[in-house]
PDB file of C-alpha atoms and ligand atoms in Angstrom:
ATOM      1  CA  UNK A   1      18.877  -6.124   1.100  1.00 82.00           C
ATOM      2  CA  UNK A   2      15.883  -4.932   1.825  1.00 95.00           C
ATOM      3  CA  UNK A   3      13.847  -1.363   1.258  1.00 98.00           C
ATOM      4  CA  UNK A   4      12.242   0.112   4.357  1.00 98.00           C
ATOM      5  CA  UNK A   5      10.479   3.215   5.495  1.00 98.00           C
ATOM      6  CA  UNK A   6       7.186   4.603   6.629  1.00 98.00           C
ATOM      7  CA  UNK A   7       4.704   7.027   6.170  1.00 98.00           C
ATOM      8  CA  UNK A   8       5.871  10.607   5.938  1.00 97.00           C
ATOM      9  CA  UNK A   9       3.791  13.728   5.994  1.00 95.00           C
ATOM     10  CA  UNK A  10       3.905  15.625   2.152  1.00 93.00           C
ATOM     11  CA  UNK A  11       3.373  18.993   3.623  1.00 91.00           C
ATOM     12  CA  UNK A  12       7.133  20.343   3.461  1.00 93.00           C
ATOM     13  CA  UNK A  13       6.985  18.889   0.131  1.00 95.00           C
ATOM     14  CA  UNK A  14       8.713  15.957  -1.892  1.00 97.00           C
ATOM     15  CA  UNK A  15      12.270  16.137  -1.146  1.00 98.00           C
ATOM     16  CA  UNK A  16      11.668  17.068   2.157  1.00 98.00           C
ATOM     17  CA  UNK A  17       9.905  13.354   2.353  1.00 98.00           C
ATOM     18  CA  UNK A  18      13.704  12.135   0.867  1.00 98.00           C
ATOM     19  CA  UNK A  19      15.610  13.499   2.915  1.00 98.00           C
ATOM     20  CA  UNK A  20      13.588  12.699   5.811  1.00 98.00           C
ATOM     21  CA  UNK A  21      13.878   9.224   5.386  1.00 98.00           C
ATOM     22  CA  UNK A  22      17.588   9.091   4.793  1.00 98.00           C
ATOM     23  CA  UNK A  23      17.859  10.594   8.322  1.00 98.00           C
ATOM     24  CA  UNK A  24      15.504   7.921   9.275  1.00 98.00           C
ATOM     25  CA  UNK A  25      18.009   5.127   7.528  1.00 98.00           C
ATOM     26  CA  UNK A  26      14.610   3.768   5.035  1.00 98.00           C
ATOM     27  CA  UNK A  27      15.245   3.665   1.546  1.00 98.00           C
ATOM     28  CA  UNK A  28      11.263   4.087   0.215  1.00 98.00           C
ATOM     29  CA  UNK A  29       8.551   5.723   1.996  1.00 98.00           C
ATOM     30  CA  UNK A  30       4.686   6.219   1.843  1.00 98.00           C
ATOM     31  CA  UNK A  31       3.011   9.420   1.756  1.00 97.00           C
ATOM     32  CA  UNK A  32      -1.159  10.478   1.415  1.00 95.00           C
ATOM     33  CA  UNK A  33      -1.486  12.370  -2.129  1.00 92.00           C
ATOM     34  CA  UNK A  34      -4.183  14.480  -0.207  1.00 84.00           C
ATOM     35  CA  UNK A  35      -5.527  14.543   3.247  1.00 72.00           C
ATOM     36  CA  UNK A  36      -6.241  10.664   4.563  1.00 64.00           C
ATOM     37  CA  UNK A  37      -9.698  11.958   5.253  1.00 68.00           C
ATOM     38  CA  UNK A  38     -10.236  13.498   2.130  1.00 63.00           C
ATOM     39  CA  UNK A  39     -10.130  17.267   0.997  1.00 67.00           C
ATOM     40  CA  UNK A  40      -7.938  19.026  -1.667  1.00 71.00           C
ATOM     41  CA  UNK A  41      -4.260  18.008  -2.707  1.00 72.00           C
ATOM     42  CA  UNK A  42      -1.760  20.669  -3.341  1.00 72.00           C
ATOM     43  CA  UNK A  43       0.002  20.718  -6.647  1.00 79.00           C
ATOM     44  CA  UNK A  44       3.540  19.614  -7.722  1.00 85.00           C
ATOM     45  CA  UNK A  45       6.611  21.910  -8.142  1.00 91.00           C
ATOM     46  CA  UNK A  46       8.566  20.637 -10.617  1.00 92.00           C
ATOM     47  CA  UNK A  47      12.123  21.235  -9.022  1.00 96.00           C
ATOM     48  CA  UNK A  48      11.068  19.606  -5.556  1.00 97.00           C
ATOM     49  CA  UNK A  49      10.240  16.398  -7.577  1.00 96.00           C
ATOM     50  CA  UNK A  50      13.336  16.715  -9.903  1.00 97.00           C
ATOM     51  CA  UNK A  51      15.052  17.173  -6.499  1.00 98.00           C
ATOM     52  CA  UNK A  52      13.444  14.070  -5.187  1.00 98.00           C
ATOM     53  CA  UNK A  53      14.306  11.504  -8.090  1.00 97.00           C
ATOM     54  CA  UNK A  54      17.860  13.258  -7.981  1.00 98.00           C
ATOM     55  CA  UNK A  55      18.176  11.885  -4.097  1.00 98.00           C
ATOM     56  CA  UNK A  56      15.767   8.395  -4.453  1.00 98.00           C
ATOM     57  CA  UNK A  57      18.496   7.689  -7.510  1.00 98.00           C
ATOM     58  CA  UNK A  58      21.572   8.686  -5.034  1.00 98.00           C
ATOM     59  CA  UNK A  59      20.405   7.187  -2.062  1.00 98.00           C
ATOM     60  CA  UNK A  60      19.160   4.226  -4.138  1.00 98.00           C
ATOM     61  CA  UNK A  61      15.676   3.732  -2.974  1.00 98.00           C
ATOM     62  CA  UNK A  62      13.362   1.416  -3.623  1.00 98.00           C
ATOM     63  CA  UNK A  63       9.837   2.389  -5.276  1.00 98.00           C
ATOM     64  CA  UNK A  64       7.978   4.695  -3.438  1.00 98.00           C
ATOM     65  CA  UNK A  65       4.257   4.125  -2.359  1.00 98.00           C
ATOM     66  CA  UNK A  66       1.774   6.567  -2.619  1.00 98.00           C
ATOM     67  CA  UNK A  67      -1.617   5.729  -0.222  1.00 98.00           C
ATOM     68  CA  UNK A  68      -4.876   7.301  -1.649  1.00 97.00           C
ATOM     69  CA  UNK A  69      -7.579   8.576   0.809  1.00 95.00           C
ATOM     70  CA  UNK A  70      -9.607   6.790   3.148  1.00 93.00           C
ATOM     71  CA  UNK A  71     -12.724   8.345   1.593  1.00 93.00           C
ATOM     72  CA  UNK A  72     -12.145   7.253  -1.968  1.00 97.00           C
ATOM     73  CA  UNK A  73     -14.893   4.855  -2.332  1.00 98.00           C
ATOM     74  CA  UNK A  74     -15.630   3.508  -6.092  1.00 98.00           C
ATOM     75  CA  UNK A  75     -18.451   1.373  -4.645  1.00 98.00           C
ATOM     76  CA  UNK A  76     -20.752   3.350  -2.053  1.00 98.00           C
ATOM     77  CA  UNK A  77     -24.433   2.752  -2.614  1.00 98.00           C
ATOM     78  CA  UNK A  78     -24.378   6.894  -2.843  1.00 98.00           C
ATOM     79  CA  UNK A  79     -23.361   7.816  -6.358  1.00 98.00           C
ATOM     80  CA  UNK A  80     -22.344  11.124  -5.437  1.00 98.00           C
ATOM     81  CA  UNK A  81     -19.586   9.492  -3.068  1.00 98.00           C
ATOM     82  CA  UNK A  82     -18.754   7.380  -5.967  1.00 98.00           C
ATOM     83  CA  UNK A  83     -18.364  10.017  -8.635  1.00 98.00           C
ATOM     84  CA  UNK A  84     -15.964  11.880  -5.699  1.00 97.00           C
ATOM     85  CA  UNK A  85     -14.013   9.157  -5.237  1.00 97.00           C
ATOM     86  CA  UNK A  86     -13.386   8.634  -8.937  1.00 98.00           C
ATOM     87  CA  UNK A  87     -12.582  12.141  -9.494  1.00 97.00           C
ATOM     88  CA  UNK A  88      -9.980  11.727  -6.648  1.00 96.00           C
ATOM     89  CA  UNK A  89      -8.301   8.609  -8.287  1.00 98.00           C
ATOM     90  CA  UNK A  90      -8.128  10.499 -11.920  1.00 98.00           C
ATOM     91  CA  UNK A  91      -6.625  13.616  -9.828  1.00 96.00           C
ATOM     92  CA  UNK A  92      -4.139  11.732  -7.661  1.00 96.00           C
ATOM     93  CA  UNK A  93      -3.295   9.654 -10.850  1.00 98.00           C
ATOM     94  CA  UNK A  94      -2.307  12.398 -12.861  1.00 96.00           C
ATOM     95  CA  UNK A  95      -0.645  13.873 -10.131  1.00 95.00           C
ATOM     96  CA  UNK A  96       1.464  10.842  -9.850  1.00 96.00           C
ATOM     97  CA  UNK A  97       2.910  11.146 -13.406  1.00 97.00           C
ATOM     98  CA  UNK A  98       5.023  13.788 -12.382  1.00 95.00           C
ATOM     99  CA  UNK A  99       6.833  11.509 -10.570  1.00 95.00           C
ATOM    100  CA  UNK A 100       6.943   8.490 -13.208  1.00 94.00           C
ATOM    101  CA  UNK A 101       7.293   4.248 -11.840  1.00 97.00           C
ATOM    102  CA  UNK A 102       6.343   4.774  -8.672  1.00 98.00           C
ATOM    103  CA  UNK A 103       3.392   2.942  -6.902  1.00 98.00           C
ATOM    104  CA  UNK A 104       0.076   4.383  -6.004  1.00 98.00           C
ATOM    105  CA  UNK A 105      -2.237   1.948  -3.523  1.00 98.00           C
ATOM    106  CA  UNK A 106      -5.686   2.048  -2.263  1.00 98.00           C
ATOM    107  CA  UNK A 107      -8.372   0.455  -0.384  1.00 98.00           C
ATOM    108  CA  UNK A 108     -10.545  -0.804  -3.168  1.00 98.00           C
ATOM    109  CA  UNK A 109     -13.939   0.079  -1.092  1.00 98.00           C
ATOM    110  CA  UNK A 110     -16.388  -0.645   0.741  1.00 98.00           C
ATOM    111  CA  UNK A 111     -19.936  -1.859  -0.978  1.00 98.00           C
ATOM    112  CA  UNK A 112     -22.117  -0.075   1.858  1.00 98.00           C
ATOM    113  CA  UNK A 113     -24.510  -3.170   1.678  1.00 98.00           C
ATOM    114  CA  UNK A 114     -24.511  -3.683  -1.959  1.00 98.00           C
ATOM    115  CA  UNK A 115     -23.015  -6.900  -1.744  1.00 98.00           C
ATOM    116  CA  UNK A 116     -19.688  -7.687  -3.047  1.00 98.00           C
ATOM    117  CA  UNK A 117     -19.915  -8.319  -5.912  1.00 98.00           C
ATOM    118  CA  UNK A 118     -21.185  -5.199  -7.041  1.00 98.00           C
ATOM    119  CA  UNK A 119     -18.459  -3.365  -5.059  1.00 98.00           C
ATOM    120  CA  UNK A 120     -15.961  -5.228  -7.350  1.00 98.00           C
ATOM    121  CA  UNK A 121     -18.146  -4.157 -10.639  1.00 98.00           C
ATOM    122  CA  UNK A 122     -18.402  -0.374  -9.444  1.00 98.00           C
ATOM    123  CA  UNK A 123     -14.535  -0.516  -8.506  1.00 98.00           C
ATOM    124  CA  UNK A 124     -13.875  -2.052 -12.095  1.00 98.00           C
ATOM    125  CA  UNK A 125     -15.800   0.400 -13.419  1.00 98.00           C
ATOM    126  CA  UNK A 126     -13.950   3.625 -11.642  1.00 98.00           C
ATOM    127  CA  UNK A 127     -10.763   2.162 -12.864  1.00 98.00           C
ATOM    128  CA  UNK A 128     -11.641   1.184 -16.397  1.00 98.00           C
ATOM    129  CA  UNK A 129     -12.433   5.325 -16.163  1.00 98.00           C
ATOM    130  CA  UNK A 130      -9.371   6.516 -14.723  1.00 98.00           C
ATOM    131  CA  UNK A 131      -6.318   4.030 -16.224  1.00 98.00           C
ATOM    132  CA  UNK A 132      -4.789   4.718 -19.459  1.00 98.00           C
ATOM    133  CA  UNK A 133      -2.481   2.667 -21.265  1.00 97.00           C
ATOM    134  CA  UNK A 134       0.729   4.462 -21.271  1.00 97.00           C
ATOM    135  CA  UNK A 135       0.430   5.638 -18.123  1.00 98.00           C
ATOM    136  CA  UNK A 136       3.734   5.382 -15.565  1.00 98.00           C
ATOM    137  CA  UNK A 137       2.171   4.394 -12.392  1.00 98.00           C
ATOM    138  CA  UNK A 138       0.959   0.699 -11.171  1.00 98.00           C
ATOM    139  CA  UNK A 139      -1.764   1.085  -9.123  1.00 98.00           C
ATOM    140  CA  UNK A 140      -1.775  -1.110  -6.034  1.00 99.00           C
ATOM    141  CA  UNK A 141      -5.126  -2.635  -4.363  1.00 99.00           C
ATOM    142  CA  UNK A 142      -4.519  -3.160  -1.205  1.00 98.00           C
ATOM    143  CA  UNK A 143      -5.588  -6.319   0.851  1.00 98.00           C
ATOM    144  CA  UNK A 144      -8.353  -5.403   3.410  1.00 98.00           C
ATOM    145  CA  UNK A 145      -8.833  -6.910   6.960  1.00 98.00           C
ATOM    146  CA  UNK A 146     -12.955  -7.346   5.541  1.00 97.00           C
ATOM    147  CA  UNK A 147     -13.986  -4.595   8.430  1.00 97.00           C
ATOM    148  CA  UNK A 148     -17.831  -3.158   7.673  1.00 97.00           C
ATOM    149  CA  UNK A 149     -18.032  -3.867   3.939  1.00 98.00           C
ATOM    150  CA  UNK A 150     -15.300  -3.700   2.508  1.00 98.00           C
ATOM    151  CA  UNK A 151     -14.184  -4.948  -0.589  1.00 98.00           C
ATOM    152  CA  UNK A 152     -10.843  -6.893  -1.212  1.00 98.00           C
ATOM    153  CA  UNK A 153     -10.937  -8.927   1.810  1.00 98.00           C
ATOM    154  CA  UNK A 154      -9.429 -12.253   0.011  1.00 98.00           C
ATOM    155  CA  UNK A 155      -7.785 -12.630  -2.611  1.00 98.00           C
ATOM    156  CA  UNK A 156     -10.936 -13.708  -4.614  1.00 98.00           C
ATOM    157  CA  UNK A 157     -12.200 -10.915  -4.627  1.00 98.00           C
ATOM    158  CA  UNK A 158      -9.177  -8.736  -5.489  1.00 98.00           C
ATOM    159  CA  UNK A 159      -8.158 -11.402  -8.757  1.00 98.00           C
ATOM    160  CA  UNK A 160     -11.956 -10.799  -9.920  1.00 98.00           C
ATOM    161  CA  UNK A 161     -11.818  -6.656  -9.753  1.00 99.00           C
ATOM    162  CA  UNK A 162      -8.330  -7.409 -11.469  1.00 98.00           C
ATOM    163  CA  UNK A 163      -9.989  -9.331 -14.509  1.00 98.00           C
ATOM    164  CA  UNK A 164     -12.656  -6.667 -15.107  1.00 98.00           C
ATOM    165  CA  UNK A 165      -9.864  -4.187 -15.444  1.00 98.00           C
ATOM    166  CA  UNK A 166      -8.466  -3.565 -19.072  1.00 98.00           C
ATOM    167  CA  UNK A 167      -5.009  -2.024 -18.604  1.00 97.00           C
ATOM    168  CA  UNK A 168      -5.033  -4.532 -16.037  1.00 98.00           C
ATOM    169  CA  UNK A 169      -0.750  -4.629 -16.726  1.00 98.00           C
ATOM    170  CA  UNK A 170      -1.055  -1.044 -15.053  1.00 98.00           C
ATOM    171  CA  UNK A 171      -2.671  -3.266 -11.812  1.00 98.00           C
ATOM    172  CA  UNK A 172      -1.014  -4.824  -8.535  1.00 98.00           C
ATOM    173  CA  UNK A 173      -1.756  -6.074  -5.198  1.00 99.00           C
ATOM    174  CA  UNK A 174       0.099  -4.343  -1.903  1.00 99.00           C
ATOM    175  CA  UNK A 175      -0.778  -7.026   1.004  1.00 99.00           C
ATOM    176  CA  UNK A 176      -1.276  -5.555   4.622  1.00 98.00           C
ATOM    177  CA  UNK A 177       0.622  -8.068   6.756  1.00 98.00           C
ATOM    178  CA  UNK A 178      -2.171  -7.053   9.594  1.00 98.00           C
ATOM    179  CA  UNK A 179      -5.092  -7.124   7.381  1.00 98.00           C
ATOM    180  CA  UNK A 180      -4.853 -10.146   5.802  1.00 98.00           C
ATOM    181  CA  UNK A 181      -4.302 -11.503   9.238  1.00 98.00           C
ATOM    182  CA  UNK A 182      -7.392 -10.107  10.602  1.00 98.00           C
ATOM    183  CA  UNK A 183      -8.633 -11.075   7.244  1.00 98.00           C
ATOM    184  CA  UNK A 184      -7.921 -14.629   8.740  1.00 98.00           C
ATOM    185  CA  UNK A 185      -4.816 -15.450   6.774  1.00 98.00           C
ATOM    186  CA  UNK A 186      -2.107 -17.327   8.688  1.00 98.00           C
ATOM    187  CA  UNK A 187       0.921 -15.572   8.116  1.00 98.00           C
ATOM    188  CA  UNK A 188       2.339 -17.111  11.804  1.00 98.00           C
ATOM    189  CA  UNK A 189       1.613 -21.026  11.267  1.00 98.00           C
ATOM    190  CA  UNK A 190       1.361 -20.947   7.814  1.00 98.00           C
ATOM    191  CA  UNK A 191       3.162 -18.044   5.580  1.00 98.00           C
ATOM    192  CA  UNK A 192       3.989 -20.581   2.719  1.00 98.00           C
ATOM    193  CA  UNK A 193       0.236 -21.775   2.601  1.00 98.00           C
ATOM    194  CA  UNK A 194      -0.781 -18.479   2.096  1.00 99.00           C
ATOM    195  CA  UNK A 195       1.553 -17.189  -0.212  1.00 98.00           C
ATOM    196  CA  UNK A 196       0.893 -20.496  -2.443  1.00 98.00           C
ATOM    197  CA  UNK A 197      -3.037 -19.275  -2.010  1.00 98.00           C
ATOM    198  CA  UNK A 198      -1.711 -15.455  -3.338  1.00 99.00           C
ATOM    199  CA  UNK A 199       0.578 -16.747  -6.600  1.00 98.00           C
ATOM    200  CA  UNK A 200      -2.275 -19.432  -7.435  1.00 98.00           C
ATOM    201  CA  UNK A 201      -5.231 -16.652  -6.946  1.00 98.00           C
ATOM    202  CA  UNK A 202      -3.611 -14.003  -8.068  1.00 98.00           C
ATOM    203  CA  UNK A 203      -0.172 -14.788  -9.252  1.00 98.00           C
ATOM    204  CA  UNK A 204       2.965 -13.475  -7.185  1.00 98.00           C
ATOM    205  CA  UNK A 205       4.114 -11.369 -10.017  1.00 98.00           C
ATOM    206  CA  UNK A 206       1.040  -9.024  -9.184  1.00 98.00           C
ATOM    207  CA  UNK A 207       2.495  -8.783  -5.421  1.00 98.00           C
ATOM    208  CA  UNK A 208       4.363  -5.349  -5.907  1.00 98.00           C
ATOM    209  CA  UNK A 209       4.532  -3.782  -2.091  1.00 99.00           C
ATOM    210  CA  UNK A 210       3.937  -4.598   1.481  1.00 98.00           C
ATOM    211  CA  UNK A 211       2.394  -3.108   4.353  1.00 98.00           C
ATOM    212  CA  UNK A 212       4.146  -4.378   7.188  1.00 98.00           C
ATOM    213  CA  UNK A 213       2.532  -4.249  10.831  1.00 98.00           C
ATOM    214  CA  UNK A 214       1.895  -6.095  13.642  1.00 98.00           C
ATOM    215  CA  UNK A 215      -1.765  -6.974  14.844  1.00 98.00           C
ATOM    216  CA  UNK A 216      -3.921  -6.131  18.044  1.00 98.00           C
ATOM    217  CA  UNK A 217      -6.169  -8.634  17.055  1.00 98.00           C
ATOM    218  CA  UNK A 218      -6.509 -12.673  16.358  1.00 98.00           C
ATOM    219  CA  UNK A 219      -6.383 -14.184  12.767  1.00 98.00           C
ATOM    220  CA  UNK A 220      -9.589 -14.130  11.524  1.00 98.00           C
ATOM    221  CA  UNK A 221     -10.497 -11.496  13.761  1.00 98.00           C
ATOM    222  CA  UNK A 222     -11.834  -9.136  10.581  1.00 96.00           C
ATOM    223  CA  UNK A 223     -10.963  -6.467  12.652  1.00 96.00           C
ATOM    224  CA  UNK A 224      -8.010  -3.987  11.187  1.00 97.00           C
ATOM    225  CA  UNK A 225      -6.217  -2.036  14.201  1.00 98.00           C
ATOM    226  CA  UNK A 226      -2.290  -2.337  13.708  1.00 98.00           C
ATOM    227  CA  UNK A 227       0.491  -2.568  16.391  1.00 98.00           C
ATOM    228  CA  UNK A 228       4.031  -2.096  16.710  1.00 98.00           C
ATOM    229  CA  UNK A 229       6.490  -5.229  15.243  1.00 98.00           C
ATOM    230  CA  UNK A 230       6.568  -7.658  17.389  1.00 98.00           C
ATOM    231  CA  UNK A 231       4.118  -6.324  20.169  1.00 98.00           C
ATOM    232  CA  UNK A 232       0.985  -7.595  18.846  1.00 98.00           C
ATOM    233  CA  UNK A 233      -0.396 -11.477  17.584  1.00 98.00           C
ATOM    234  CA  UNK A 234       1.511 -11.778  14.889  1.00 98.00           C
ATOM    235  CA  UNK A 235       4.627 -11.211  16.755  1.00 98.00           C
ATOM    236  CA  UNK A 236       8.363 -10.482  16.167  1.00 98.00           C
ATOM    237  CA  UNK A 237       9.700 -13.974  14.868  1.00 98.00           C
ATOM    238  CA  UNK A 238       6.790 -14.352  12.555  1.00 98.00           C
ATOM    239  CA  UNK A 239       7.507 -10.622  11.106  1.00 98.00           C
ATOM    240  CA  UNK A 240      11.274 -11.752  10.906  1.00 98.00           C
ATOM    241  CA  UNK A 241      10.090 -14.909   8.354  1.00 98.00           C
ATOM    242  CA  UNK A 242       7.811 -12.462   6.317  1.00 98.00           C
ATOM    243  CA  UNK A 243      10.410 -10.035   5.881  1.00 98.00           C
ATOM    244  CA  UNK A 244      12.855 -12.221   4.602  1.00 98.00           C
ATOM    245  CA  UNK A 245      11.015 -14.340   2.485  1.00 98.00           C
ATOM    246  CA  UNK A 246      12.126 -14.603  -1.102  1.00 98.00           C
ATOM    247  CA  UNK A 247       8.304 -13.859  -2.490  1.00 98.00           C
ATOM    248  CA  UNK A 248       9.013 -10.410  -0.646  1.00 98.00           C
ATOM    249  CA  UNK A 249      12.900 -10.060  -1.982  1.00 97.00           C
ATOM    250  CA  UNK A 250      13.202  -6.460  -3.538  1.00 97.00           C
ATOM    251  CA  UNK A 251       9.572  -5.418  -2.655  1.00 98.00           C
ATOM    252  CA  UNK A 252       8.980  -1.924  -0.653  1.00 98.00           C
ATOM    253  CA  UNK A 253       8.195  -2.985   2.887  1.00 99.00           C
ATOM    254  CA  UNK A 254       5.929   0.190   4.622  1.00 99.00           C
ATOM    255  CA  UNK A 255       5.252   0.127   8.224  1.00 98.00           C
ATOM    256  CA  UNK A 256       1.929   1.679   9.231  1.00 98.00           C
ATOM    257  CA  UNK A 257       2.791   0.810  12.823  1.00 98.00           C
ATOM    258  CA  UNK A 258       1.501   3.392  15.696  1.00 98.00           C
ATOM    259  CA  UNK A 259       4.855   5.188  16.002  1.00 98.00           C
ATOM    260  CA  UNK A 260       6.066   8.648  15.953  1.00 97.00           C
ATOM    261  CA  UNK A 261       9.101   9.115  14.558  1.00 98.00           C
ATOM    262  CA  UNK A 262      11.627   7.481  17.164  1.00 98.00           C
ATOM    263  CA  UNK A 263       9.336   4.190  16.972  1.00 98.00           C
ATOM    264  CA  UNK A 264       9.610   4.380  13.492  1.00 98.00           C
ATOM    265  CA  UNK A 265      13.517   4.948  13.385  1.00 98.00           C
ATOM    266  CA  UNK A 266      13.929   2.128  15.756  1.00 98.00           C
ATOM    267  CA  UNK A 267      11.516  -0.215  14.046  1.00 98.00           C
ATOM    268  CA  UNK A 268      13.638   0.512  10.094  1.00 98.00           C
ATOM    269  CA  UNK A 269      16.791  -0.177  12.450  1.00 98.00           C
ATOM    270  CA  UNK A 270      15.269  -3.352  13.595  1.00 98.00           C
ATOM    271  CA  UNK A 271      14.386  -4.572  10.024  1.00 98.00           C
ATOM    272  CA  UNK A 272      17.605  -3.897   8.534  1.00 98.00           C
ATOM    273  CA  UNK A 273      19.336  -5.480  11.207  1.00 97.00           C
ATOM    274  CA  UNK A 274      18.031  -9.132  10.050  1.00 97.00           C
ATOM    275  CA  UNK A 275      19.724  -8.198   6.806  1.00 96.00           C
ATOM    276  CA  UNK A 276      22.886  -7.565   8.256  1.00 86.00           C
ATOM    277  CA  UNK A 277      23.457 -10.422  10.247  1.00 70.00           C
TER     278      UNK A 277
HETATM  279 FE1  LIG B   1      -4.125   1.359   3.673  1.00 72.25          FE
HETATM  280 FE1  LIG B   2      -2.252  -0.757   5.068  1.00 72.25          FE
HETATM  281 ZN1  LIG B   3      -5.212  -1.048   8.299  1.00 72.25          ZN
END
């Protein structure tokens, strides 16, 4: 068993997103709250959401995975950049409670020159604003490929933002299969190595959802540019072990492959397939 799916445009709405992804045989899916590059988010109807659990709960689905925007940065040197992007997160946040336990990952930042660890102060900070205690979303940081400056390329650095939160139970991790690749972990040679680094850094219980894509680049290559499974250096048979790894068992697996839509259909058949055989 395992839940599948991609990212899916929002702009015909919520169920629409559902239903899209039966016909593409997932069963979870990724969406941007607003534009990936930034601008304005449209609100929630009410019945398209009720219409949405009504089909995730049919179809059983695993969680869903929200992706925040590109430009959300808690830790540019600019303050103005950094009061946008927390305005964004406390938006998209309360957005998200209309449609309760699912996920809602971003890429912590990047520190513009600061230095690290400032980036994971100004990111603790942002989310020490905008997480409350009962709220019903986890918030996922994603693990970074360490491109520019960004934050959240180990998972050092991700455990320490963690431990500066307070409703830190409200925190997880989603790990990038490519980035933490590029990031210059190997998944290939070693996937038990580094997923014995992830529970003893961070603990495995914070490991809530995957990105799963191939790389164009080398491990250790700090690079971030995905390819399709099994076309780039990670490669098919290495994918394969990742996917069916018990640390992974139940988790929402989201490809962020470049695909249109018959890549992607192809790619959620090929998945499933090791599942079935
Ligand atoms: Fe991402
Ligand atoms: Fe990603
Ligand atoms: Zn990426």
């Amino acid at each position: 068993m395992i839940y599948i799916g991609c990212h899916l445009s929002v702009t015909n709405g919520y169920e629409a997103m559902g239903r899209k992804m039966t016909e593409f045989g997932g069963n979870t899916f990724a969406w941007f709250t607003r534009n990936p590059r930034g601008g304005k988010s449209k609100d929630i109807d009410p019945d398209d959401v009720r219409a949405l659990s009504e089909l995730l709960d049919k179809k059983k689905f695993g969680k869903l995975v929200a992706h925040g925007s590109y430009t959300m940065n808690l830790c540019s040197a600019n303050p103005d950049t950094r009061k946008n992007g927390l305005e964004m997160l406390q938006k998209d946040l309360e957005k998200m409670e209309a449609i309760p336990d699912q996920y809602y990952n971003f890429h912590p930042g990047s520190h513009t020159g600061q230095g690290a660890d400032t980036g994971i102060e100004q990111i603790a900070e942002g989310l020490n604003k905008a997480l409350w205690p009962d709220m019903h979303t986890t918030v996922l940081l994603e693990t970074m490929a360490g491109k520019g400056s960004e934050v959240g390329r180990n998972f050092e650095e991700l455990k320490k933002i963690i431990d500066l939160v307070d409703c830190n139970d409200k925190l997880g991790v989603c790990l990038d299969t490519c980035h933490v690749w590029d990031a210059g972990y190997d998944i290939v040679n070693d996937l038990e190595g580094v997923i014995q680094k992830f529970d003893k850094i961070i603990g495995l219980d914070r490991l809530k959802a995957l990105h799963f894509n191939d790389s164009k680049n080398i491990c250790g290559a700090g690079k971030d540019r995905h390819e399709k499974l099994g076309q780039g250096m990670i490669g098919m048979q290495a994918m394969k072990k990742i996917a069916m790894h018990p640390a992974f068992e139940n988790k929402p697996f989201i490809l962020e492959t470049p695909n249109e839509d018959e890549g992607y259909i192809q790619e959620i058949a090929t998945v499933k397939s090791w599942f079935n055989d």
